[in-house]
PDB file of C-alpha atoms and ligand atoms in Angstrom:
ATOM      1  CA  UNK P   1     -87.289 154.469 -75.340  1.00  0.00           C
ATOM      2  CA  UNK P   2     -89.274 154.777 -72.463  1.00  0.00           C
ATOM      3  CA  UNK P   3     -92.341 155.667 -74.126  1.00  0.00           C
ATOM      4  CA  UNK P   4     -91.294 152.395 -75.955  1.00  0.00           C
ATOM      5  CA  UNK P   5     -91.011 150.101 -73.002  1.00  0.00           C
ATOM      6  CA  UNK P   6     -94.349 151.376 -71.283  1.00  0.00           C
ATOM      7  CA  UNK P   7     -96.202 150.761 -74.285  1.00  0.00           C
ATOM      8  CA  UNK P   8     -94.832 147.353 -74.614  1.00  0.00           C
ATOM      9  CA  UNK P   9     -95.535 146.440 -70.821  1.00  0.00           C
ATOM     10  CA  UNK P  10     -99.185 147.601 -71.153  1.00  0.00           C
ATOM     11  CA  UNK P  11     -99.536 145.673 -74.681  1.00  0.00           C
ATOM     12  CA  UNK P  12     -98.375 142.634 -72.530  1.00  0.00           C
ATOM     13  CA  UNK P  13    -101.017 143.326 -69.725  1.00  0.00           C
ATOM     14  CA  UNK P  14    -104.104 143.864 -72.219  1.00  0.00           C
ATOM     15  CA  UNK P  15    -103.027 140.541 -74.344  1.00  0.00           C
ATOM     16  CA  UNK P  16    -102.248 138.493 -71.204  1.00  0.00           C
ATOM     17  CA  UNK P  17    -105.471 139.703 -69.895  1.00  0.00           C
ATOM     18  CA  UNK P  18    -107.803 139.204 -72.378  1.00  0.00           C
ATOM     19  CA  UNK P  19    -106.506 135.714 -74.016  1.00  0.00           C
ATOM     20  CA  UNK P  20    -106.781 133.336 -71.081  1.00  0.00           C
ATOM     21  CA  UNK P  21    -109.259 134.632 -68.775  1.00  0.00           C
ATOM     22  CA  UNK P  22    -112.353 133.699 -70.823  1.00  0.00           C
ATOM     23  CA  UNK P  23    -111.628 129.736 -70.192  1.00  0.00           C
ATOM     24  CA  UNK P  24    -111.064 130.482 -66.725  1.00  0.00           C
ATOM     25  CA  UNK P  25    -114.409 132.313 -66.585  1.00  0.00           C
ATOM     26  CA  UNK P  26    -116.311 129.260 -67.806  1.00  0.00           C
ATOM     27  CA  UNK P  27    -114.628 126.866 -65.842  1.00  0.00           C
ATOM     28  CA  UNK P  28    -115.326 128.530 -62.509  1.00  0.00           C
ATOM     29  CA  UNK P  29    -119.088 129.140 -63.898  1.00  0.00           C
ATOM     30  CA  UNK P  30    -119.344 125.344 -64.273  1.00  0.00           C
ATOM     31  CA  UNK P  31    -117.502 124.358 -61.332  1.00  0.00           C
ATOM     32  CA  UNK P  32    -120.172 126.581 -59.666  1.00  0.00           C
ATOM     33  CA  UNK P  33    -123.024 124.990 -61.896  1.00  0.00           C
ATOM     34  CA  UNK P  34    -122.117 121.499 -61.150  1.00  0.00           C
ATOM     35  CA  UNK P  35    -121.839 122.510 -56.757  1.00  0.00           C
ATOM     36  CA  UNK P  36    -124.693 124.428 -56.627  1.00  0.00           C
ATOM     37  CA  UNK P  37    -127.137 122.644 -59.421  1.00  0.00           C
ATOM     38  CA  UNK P  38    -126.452 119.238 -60.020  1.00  0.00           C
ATOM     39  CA  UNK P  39    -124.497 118.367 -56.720  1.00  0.00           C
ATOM     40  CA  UNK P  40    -126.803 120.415 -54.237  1.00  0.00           C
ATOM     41  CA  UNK P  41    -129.534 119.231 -55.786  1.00  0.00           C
ATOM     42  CA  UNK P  42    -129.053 115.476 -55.144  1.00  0.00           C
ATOM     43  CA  UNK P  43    -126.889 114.355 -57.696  1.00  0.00           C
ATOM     44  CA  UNK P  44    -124.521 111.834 -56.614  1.00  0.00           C
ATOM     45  CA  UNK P  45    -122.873 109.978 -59.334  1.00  0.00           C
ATOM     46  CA  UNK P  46    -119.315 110.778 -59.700  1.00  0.00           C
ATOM     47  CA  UNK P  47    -118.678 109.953 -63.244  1.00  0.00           C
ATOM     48  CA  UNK P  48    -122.011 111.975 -64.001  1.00  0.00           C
ATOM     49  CA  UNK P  49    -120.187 114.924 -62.239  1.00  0.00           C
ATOM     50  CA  UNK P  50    -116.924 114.974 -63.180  1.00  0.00           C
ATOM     51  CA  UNK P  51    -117.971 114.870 -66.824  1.00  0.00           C
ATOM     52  CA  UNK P  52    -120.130 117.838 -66.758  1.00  0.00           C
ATOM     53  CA  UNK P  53    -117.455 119.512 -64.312  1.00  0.00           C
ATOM     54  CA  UNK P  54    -115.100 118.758 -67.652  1.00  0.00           C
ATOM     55  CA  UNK P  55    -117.698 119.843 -70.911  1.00  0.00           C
ATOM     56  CA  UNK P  56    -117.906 122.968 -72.452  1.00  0.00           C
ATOM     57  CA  UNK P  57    -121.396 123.407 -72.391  1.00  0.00           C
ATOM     58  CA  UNK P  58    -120.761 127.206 -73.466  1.00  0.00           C
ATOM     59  CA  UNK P  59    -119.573 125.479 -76.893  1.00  0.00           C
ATOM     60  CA  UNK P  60    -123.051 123.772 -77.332  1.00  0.00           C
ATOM     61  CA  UNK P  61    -125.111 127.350 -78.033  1.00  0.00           C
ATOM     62  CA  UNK P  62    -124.556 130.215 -79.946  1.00  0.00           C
ATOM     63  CA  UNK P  63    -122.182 133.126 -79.361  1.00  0.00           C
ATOM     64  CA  UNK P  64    -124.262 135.429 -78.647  1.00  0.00           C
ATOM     65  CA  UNK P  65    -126.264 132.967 -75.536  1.00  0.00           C
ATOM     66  CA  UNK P  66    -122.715 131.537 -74.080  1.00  0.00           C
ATOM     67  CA  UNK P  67    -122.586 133.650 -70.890  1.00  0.00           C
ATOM     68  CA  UNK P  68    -125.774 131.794 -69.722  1.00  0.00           C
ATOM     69  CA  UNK P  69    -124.849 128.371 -70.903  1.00  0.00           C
ATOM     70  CA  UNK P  70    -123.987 127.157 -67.453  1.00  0.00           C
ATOM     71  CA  UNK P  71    -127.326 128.506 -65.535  1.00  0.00           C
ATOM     72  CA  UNK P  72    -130.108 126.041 -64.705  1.00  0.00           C
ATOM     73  CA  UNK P  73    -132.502 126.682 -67.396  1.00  0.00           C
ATOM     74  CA  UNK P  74    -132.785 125.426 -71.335  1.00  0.00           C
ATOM     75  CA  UNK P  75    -131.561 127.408 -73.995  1.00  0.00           C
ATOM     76  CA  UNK P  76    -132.744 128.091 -77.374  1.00  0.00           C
ATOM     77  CA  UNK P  77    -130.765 126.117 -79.809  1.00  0.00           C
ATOM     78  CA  UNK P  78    -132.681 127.358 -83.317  1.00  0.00           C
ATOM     79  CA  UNK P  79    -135.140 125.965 -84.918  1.00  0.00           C
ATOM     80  CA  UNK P  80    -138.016 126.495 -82.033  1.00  0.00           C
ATOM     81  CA  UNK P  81    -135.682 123.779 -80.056  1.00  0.00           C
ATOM     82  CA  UNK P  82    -133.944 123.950 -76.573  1.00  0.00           C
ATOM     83  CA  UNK P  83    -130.502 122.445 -75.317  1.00  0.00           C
ATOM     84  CA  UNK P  84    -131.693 121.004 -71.831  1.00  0.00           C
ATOM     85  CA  UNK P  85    -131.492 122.541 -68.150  1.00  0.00           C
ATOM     86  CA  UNK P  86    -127.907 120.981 -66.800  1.00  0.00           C
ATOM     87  CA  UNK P  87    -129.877 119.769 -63.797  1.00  0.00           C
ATOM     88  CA  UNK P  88    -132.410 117.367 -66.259  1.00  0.00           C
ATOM     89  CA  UNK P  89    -129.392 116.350 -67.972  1.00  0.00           C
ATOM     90  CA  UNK P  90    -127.353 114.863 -64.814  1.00  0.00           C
ATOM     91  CA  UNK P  91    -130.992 113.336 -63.624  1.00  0.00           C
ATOM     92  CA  UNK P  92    -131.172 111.589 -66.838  1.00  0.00           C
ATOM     93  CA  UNK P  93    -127.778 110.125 -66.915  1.00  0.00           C
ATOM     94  CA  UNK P  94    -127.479 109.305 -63.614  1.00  0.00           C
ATOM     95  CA  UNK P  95    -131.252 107.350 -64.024  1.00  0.00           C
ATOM     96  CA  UNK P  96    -129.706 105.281 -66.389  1.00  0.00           C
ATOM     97  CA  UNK P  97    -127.097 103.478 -64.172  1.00  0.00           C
ATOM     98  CA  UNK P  98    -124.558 103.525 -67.280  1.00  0.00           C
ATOM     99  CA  UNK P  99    -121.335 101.341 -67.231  1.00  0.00           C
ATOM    100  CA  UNK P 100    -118.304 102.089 -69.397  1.00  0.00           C
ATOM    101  CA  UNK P 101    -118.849  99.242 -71.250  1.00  0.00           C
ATOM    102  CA  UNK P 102    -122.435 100.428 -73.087  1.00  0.00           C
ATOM    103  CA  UNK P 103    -123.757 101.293 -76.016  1.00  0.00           C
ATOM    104  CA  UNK P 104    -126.498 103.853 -76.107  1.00  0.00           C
ATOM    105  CA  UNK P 105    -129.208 105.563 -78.349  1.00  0.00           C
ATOM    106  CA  UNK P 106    -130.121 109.020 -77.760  1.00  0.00           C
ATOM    107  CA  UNK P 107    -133.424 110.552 -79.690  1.00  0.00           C
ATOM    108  CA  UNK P 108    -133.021 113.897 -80.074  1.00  0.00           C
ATOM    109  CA  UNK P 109    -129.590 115.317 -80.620  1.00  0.00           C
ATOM    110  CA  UNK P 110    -130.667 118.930 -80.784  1.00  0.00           C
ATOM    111  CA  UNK P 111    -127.193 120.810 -79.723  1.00  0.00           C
ATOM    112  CA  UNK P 112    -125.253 117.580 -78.815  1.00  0.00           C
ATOM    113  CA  UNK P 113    -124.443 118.106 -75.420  1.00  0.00           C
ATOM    114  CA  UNK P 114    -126.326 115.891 -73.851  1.00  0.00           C
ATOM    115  CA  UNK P 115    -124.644 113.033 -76.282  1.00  0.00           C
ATOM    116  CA  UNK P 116    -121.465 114.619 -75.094  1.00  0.00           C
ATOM    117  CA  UNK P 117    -121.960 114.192 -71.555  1.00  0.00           C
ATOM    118  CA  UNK P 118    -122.909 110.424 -72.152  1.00  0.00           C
ATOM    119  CA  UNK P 119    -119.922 109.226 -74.982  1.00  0.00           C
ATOM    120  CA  UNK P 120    -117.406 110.388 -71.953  1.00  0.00           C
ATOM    121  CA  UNK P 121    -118.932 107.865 -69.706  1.00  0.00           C
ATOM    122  CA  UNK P 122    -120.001 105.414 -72.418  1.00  0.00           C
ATOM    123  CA  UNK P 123    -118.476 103.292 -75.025  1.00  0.00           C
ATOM    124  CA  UNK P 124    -120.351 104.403 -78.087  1.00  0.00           C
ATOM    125  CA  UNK P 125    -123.130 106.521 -78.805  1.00  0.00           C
ATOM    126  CA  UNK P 126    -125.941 106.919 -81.324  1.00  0.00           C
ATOM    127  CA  UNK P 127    -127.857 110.003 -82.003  1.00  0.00           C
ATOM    128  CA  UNK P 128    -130.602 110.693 -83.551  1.00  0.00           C
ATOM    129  CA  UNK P 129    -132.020 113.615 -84.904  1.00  0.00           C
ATOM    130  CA  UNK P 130    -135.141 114.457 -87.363  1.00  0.00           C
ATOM    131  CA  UNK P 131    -134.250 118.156 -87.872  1.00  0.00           C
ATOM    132  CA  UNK P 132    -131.144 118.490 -90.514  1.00  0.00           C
ATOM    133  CA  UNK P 133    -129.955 121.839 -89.632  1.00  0.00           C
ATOM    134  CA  UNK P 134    -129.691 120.773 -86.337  1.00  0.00           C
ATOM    135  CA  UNK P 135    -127.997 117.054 -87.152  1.00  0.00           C
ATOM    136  CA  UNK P 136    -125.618 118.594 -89.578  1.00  0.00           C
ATOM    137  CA  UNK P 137    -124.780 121.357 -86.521  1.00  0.00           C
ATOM    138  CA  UNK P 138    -124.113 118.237 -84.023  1.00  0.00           C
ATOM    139  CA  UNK P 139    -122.181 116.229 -85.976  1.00  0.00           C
ATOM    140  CA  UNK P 140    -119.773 119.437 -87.085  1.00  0.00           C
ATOM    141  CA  UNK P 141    -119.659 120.236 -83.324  1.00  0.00           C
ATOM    142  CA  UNK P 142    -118.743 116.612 -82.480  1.00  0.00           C
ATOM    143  CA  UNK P 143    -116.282 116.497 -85.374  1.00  0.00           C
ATOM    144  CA  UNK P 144    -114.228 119.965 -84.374  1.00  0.00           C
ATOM    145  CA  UNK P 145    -114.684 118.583 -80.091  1.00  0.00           C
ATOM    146  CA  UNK P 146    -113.027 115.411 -81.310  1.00  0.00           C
ATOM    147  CA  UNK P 147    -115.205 112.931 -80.377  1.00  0.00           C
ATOM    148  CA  UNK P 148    -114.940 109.572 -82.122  1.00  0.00           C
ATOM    149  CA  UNK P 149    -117.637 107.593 -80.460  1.00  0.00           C
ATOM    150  CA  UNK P 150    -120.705 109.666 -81.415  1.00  0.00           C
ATOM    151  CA  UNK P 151    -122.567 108.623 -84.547  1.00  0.00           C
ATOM    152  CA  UNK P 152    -125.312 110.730 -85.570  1.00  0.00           C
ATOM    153  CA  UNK P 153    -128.353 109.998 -87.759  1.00  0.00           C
ATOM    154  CA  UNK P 154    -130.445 112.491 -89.248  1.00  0.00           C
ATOM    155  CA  UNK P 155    -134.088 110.469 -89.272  1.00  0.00           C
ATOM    156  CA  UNK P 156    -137.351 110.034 -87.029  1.00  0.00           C
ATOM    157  CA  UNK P 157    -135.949 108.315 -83.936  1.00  0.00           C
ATOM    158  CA  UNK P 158    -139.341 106.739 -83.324  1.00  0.00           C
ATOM    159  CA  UNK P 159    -137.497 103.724 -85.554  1.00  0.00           C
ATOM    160  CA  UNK P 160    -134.900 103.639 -83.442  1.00  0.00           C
ATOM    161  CA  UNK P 161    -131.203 102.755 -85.701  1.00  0.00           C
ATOM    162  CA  UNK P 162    -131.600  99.149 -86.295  1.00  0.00           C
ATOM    163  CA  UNK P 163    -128.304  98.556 -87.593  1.00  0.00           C
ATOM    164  CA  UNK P 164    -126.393  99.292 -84.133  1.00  0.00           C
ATOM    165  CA  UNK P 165    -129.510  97.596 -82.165  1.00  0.00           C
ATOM    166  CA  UNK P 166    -129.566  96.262 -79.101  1.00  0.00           C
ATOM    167  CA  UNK P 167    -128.482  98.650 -77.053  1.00  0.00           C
ATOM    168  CA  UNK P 168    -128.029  98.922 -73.201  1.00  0.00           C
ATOM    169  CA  UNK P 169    -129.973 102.190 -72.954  1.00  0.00           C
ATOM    170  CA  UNK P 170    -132.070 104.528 -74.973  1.00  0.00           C
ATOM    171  CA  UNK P 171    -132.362 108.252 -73.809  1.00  0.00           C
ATOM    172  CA  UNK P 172    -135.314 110.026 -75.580  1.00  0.00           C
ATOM    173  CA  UNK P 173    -135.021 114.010 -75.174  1.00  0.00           C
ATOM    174  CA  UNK P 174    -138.297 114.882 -76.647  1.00  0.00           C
ATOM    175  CA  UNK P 175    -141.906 113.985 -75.216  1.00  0.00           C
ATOM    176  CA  UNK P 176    -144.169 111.449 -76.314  1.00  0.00           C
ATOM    177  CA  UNK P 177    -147.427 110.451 -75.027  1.00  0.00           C
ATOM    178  CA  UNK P 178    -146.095 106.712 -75.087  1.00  0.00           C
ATOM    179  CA  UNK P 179    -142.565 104.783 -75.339  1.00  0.00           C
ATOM    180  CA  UNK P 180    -141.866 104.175 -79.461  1.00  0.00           C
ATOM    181  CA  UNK P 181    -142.838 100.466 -79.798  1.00  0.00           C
ATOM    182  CA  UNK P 182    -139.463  99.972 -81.923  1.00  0.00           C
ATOM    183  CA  UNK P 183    -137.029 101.299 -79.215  1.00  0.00           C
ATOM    184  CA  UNK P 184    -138.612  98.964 -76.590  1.00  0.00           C
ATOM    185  CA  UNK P 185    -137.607  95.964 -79.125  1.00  0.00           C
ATOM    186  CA  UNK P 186    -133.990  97.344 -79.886  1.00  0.00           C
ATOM    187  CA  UNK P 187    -133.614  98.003 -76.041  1.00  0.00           C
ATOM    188  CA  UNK P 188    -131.018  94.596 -74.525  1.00  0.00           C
ATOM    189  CA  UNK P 189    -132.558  92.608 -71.782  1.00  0.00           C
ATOM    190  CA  UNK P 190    -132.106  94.416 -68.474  1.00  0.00           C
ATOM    191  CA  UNK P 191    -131.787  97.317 -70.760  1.00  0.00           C
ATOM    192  CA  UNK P 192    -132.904 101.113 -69.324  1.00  0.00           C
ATOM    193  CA  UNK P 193    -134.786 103.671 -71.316  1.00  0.00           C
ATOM    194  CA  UNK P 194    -135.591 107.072 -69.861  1.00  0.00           C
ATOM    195  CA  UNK P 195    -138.362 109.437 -71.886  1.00  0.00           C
ATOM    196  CA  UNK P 196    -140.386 111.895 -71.098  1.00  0.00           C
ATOM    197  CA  UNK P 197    -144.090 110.671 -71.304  1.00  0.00           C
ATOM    198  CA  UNK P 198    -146.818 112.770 -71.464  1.00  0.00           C
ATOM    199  CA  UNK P 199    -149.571 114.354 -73.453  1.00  0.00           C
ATOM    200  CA  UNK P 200    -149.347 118.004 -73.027  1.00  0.00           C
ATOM    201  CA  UNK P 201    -146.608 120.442 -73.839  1.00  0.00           C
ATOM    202  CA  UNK P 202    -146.142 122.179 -70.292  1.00  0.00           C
ATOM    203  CA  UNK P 203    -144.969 119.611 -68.364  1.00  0.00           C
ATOM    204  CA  UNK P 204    -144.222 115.468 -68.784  1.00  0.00           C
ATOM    205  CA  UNK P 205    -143.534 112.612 -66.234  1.00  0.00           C
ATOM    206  CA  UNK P 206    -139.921 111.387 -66.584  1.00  0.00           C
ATOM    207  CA  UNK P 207    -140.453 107.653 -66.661  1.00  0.00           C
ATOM    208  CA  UNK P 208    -137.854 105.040 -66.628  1.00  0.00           C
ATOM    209  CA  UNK P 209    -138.956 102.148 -67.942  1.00  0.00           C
ATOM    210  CA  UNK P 210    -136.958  98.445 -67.458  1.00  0.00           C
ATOM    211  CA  UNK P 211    -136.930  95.790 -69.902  1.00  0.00           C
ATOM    212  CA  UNK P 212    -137.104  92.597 -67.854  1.00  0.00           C
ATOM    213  CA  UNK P 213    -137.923  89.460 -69.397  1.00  0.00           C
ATOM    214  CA  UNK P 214    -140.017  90.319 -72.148  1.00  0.00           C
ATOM    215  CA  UNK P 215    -142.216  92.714 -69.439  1.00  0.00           C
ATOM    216  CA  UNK P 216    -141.194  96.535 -69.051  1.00  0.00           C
ATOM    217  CA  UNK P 217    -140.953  97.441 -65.763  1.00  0.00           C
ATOM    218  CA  UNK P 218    -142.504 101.487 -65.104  1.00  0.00           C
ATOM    219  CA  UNK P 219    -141.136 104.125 -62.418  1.00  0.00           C
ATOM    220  CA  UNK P 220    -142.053 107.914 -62.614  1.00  0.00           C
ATOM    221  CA  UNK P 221    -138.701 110.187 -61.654  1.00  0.00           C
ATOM    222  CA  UNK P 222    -139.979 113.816 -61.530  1.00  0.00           C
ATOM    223  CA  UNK P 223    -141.888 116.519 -63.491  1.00  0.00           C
ATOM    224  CA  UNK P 224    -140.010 118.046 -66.706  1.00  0.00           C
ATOM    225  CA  UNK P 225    -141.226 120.404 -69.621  1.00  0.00           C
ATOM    226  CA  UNK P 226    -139.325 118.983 -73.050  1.00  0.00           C
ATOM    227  CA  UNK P 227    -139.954 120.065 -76.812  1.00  0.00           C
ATOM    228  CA  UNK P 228    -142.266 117.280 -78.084  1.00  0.00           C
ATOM    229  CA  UNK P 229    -141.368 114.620 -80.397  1.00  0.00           C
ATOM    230  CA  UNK P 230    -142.342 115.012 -83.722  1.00  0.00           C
ATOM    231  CA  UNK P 231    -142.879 112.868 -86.931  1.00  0.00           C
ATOM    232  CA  UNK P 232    -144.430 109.389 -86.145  1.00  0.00           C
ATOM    233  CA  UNK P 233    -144.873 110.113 -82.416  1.00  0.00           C
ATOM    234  CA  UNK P 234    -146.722 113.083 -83.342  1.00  0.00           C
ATOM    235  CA  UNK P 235    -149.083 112.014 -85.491  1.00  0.00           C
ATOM    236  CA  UNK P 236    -152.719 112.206 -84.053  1.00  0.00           C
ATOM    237  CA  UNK P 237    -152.003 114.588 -81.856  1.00  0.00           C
TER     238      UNK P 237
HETATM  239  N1  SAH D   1    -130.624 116.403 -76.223  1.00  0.00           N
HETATM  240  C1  SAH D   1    -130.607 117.742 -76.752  1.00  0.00           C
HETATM  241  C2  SAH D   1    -131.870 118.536 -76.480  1.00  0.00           C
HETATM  242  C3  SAH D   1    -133.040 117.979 -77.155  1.00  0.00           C
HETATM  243  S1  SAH D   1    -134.273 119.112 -77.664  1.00  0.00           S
HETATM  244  C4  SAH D   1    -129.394 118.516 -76.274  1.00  0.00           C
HETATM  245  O1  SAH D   1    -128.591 118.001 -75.492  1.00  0.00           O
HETATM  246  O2  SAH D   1    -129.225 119.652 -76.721  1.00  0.00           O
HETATM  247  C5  SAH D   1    -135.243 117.904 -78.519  1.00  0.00           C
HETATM  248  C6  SAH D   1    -134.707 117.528 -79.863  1.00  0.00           C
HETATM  249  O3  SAH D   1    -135.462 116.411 -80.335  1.00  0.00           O
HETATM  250  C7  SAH D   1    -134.868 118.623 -80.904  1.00  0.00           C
HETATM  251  O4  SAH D   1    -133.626 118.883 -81.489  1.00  0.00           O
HETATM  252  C8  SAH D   1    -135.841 118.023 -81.900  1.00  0.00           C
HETATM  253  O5  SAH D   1    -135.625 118.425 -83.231  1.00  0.00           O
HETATM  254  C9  SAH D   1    -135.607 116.545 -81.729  1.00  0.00           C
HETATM  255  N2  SAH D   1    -136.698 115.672 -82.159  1.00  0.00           N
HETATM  256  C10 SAH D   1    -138.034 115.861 -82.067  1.00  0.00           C
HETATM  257  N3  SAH D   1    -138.713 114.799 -82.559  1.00  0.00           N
HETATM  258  C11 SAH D   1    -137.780 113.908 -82.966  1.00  0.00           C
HETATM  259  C12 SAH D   1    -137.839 112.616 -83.577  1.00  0.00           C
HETATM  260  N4  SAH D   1    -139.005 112.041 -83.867  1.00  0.00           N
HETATM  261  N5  SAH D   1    -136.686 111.983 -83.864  1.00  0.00           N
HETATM  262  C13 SAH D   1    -135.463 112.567 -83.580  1.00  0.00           C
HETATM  263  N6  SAH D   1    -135.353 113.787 -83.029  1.00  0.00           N
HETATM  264  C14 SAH D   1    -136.483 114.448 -82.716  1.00  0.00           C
END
């Protein structure tokens, strides 16, 4: 009997200790990331914040990559591809001086966080991405998370997605040595668009470009190093 009982006690340690902790683990880890990274580093929106304080960005790689999904670096997602360093993702979002209200276009879904991080500030969001493994990945991931506002295309996002057009912002996560013609036209009036511009592969200039009256207004934010864009954007190059 008591050979019985003390079996039964540690059985209850070992499960109580090994089902919940992981969560916990990844919480603190992005309660750290989101202090130390995105926070210390100048950061100050608090929607922008809390919502990467909330996502699971561990559920955005692969198993076998999830204890480093919340340092400040990119991660391979397949396909020669990379989910985004958590710092770049806040800049971006923050740039963008989103409202609840919005509708957005992102180019470039790769793992889907970064769509993540804007359909919990945003209204709706479209994705778009020109590799189907990686589409098809997103849009399961999206599906099993529960989102309901994230539509994802699998095309060449130089076109931009007509259909939903204009929107209030466009968010391009691959580099391009100029801003896709098509997305300037299906970008609102007073509408933001954020891309990496540049024509070399080690580093870009993250520009922010304005649509105001018919002119596009230019300011440089930082440095970066994103996967180029491919398809149309690519050609020529
Ligand atoms: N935003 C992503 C990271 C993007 S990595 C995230 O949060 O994980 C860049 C992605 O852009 C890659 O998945 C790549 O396949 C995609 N891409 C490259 N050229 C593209 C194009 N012309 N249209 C749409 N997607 C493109």
């Amino acid at each position: 009997m008591r050979l019985f009982l003390n079996i039964l006690t540690l059985t209850v340690i070992l499960i109580l200790h090994t089902a919940a902790p992981a969560e916990d683990i990844y919480k603190q880890k992005r309660q750290n990331m989101v202090a130390k990274d995105i926070k210390g580093r100048g950061i100050g929106d608090k929607k922008v914040l809390e919502t990467m304080e909330k996502i699971p960005r561990h559920l955005y790689v692969d198993e076998y990559i999830r204890d480093r999904a919340y340092a400040d670096y990119p991660l391979p997602i397949g396909e020669g591809q990379t989910i985004s360093q958590p710092y770049v993702v806040a800049l971006m979002t923050e740039t963008l001086r989103l409202k609840q209200s919005d509708k957005v276009l992102e180019i470039g879904t790769g793992s889907g966080y970064q769509a993540a991080v804007l359909a919990e500030i945003v209204k709706d969001v479209y994705t778009i991405e020109i590799r189907k493994g990686l589409a098809d990945k997103a849009e399961k991931r999206f599906k099993e998370l529960g989102y309901k506002n994230i539509k994802v295309k699998y095309a060449d996002g130089y076109f931009g997605w007509k259909e939903y057009a204009p929107f209030d912002a466009i968010i391009i996560t691959a580099s391009a040595n100029h801003i896709p013609p098509p997305l300037i036209k299906q970008l609102k009036q007073d509408g933001r668009l954020i891309i990496p511009l540049g024509s070399t592969v080690y580093y870009q200039t993250l520009t922010l470009a304005t649509k105001r009256k018919g002119e596009i207004d230019l300011e440089q934010i930082t440095s970066v190093a994103f996967v180029p864009m491919v398809g149309e954007a690519g050609k020529g190059n």
